[in-house]
mmCIF file of C-alpha atoms in Angstrom:
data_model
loop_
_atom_site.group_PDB
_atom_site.id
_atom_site.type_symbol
_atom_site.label_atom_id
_atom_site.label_comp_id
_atom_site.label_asym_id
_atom_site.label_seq_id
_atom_site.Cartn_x
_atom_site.Cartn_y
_atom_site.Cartn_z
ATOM 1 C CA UNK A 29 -15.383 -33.527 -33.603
ATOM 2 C CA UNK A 30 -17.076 -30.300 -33.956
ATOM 3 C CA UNK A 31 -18.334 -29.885 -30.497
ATOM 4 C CA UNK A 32 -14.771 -30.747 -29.332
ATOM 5 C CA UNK A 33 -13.395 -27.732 -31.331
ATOM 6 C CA UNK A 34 -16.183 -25.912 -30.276
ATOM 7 C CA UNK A 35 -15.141 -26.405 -26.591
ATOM 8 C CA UNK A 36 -11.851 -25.694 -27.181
ATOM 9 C CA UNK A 37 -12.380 -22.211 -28.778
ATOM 10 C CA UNK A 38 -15.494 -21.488 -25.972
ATOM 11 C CA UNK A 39 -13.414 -22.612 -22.620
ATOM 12 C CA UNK A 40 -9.989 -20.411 -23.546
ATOM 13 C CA UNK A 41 -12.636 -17.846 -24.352
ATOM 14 C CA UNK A 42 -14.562 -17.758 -20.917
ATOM 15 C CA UNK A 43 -11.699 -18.280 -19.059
ATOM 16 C CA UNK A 44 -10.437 -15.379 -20.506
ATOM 17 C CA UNK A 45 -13.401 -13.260 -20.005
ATOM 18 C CA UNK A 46 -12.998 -14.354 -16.066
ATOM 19 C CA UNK A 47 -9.842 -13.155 -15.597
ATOM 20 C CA UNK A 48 -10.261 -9.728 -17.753
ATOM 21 C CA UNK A 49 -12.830 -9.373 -15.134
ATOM 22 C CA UNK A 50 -10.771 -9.550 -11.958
ATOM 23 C CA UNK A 51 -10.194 -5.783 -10.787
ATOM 24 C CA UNK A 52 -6.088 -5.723 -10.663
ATOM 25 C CA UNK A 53 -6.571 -3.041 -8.374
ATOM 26 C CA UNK A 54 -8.130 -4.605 -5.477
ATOM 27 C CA UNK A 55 -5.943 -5.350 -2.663
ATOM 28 C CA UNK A 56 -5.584 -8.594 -1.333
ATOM 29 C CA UNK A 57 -5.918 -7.222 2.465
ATOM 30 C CA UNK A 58 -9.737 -6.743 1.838
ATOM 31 C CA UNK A 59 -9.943 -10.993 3.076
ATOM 32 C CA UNK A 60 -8.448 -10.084 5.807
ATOM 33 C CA UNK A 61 -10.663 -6.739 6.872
ATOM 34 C CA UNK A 62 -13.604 -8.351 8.582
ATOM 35 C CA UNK A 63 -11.377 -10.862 10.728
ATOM 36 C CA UNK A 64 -8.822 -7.768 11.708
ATOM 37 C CA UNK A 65 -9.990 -5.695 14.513
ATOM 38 C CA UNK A 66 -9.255 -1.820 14.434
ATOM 39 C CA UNK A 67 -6.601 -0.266 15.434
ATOM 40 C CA UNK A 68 -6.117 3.436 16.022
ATOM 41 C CA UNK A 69 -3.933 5.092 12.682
ATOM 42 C CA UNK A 70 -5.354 8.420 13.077
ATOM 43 C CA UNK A 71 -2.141 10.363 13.701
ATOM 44 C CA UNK A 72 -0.057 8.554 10.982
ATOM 45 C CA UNK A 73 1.945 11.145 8.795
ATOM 46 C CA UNK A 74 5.437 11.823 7.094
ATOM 47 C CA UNK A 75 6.326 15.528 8.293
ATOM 48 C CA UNK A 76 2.762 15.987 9.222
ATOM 49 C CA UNK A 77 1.074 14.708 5.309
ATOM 50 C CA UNK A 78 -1.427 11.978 5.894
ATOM 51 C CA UNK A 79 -3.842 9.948 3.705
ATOM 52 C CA UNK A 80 -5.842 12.795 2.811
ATOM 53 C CA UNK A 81 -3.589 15.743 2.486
ATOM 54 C CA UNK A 82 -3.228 18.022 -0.638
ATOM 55 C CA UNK A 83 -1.147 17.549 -3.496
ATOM 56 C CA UNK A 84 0.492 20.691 -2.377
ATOM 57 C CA UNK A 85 0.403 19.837 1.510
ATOM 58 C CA UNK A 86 3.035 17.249 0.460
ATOM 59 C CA UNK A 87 5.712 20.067 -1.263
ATOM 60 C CA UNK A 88 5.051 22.589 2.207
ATOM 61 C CA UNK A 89 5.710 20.314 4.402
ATOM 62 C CA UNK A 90 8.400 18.456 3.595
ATOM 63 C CA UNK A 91 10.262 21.855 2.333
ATOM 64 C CA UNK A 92 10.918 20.707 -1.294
ATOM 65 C CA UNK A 93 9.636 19.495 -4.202
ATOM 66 C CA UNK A 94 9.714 15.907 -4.948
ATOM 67 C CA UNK A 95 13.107 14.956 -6.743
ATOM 68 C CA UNK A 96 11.195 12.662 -9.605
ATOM 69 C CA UNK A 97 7.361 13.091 -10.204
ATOM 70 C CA UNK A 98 5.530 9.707 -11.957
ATOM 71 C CA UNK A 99 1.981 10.246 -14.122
ATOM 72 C CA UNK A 100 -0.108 7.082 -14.667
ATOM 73 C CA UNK A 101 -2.929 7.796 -16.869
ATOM 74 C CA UNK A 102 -5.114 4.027 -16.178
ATOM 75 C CA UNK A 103 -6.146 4.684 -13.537
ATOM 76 C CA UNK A 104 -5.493 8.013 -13.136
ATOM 77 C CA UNK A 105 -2.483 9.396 -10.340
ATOM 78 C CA UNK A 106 0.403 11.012 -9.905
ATOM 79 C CA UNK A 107 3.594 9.882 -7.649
ATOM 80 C CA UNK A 108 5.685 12.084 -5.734
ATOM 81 C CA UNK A 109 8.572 10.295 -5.491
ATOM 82 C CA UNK A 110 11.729 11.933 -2.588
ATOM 83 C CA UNK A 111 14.948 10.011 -2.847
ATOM 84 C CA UNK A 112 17.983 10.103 -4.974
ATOM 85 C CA UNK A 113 16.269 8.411 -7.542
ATOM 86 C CA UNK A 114 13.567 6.458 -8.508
ATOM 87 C CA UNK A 115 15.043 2.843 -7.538
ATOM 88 C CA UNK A 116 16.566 4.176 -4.479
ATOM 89 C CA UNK A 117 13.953 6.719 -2.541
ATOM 90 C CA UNK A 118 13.002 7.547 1.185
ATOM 91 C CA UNK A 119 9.219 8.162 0.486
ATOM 92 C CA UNK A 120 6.896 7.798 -2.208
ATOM 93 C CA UNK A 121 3.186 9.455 -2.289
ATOM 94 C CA UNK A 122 0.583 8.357 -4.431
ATOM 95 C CA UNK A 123 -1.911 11.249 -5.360
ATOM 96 C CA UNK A 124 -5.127 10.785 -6.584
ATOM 97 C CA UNK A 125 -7.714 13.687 -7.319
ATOM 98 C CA UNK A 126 -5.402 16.022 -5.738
ATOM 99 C CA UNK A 127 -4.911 14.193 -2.032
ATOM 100 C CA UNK A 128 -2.540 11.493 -1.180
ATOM 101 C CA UNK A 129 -4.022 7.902 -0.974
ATOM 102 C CA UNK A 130 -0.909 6.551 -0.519
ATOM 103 C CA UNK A 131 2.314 6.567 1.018
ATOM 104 C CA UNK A 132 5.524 3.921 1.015
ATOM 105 C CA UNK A 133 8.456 4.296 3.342
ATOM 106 C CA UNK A 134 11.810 3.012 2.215
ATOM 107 C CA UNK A 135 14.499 4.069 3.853
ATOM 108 C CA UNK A 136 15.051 4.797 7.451
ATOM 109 C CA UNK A 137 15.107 8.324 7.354
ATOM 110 C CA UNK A 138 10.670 8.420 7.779
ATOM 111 C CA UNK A 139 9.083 6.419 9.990
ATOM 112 C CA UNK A 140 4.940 5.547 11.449
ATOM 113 C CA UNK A 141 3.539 7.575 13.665
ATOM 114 C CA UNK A 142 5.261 5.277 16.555
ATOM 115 C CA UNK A 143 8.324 5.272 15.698
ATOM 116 C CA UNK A 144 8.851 2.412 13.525
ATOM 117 C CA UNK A 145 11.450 2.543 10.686
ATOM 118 C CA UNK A 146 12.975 -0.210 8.335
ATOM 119 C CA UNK A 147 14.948 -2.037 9.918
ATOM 120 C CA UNK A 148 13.263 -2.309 13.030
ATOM 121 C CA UNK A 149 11.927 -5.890 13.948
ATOM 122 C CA UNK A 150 8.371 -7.498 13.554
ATOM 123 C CA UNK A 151 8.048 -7.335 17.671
ATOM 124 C CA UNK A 152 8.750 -3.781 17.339
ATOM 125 C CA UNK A 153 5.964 -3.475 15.317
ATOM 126 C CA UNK A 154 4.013 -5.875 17.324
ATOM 127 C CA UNK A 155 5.568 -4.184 20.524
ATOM 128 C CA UNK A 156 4.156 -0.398 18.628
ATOM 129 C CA UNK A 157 1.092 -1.396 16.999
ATOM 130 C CA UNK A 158 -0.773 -4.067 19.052
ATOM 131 C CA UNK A 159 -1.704 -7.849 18.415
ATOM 132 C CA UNK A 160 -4.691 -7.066 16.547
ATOM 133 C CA UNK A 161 -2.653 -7.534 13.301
ATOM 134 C CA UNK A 162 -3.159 -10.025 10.092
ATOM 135 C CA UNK A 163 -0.743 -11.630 8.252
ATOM 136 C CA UNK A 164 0.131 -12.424 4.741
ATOM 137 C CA UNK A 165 2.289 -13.912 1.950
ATOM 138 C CA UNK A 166 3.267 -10.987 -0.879
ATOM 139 C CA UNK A 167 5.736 -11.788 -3.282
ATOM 140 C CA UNK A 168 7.773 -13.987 -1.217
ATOM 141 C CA UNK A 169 7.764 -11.259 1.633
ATOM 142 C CA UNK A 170 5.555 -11.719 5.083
ATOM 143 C CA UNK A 171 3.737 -8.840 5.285
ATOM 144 C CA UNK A 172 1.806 -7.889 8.868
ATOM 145 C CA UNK A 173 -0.986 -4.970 8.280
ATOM 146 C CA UNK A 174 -3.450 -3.117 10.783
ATOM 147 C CA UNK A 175 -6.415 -1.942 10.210
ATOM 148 C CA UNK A 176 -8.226 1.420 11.061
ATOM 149 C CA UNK A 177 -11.858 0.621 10.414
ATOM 150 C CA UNK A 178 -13.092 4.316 11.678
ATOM 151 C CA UNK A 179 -10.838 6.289 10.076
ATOM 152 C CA UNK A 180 -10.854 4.001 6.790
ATOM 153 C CA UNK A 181 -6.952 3.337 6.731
ATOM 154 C CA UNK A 182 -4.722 0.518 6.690
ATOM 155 C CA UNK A 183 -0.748 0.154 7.623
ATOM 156 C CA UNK A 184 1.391 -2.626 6.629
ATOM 157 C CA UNK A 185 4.908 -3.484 7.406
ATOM 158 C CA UNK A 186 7.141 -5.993 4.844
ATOM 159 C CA UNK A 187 9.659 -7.841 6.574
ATOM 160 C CA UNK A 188 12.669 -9.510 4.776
ATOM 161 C CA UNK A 189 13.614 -13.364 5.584
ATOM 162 C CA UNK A 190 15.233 -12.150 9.133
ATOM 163 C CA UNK A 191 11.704 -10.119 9.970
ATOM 164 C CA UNK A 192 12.806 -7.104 9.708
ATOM 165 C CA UNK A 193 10.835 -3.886 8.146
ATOM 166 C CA UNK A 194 11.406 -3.472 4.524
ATOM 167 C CA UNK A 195 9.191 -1.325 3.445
ATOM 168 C CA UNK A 196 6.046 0.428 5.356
ATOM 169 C CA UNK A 197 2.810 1.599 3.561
ATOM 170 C CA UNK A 198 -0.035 3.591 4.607
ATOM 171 C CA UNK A 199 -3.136 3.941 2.586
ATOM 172 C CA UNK A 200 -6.603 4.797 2.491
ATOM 173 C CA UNK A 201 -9.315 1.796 2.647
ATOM 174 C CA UNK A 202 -11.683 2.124 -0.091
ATOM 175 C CA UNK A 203 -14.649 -0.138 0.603
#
């Protein structure tokens, strides 16, 4: 009897201890990065910010400041959120150490460097971006993404049940 009690306290325990270990942050599109040939993402910007830009780049350019700013301390980064609100927004940078890492398109009014926007269809994208695309499951969404291996950045497009672009988000690869 005591080694079954023991078990049961040890087992929840390591189990636990697994999944505390798990980095939240990691991005499921890192199993798909060594099957994914590149693609070219170079030139991908909102009003001419990229992955990479300043903190302050984002302001200039865009000719305002961002209607709702967002601090997260763990980890540590700032959002610049343009929109008229925080539910219901066009763009959305992430900024960490002072550059964007991260940018989320919305609404129609921005859209990828070749002229997708939400809305458009997955061949558009296909039709814009190339075939040498992956594809996943997200939160009951299909999401396609591309990969720039040279210039360490990665594009994906969400597509609702009729494939068509939800949402479109550029970011920096970190491996």
């Amino acid at each position: 009897m005591r080694i079954k009690s023991y078990f049961l306290f040890i087992f929840p325990l390591i189990l636990l201890l697994l999944l505390a270990s798990c980095d939240p942050s990691s991005t499921p599109t890192e199993k798909y990065y060594s099957s994914t040939k590149t693609t070219n993402l170079e030139l991908e910007n909102v009003k001419s910010v990229s992955v990479g830009s300043s903190k302050y780049d984002v302001a200039s350019y865009l000719r305002k400041k961002p209607k709702f700013i967002e601090v997260t301390e763990q980890p540590p980064y700032t959002t610049y959120v343009y929109g008229k609100s925080t539910e219901k927004y066009d763009v959305e940078f992430k900024i960490v150490d002072n550059k964007v890492s991260r940018y989320d398109l919305i609404s129609s009014k921005y859209g990828s460097e070749k002229g997708i926007h939400t809305g458009d269809s997955k061949k558009d994208v296909i039709r814009a971006y190339g075939e040498n695309y992956y594809e996943r499951e997200d939160i009951g969404a299909t999401t396609i993404g591309y990969f720039d291996k040279n210039h360490k950045l990665n594009i994906e497009f969400s597509l609702d049940d009729k494939d068509k672009v939800g949402v479109i988000l550029v970011q920096k690869i970190n491996n």
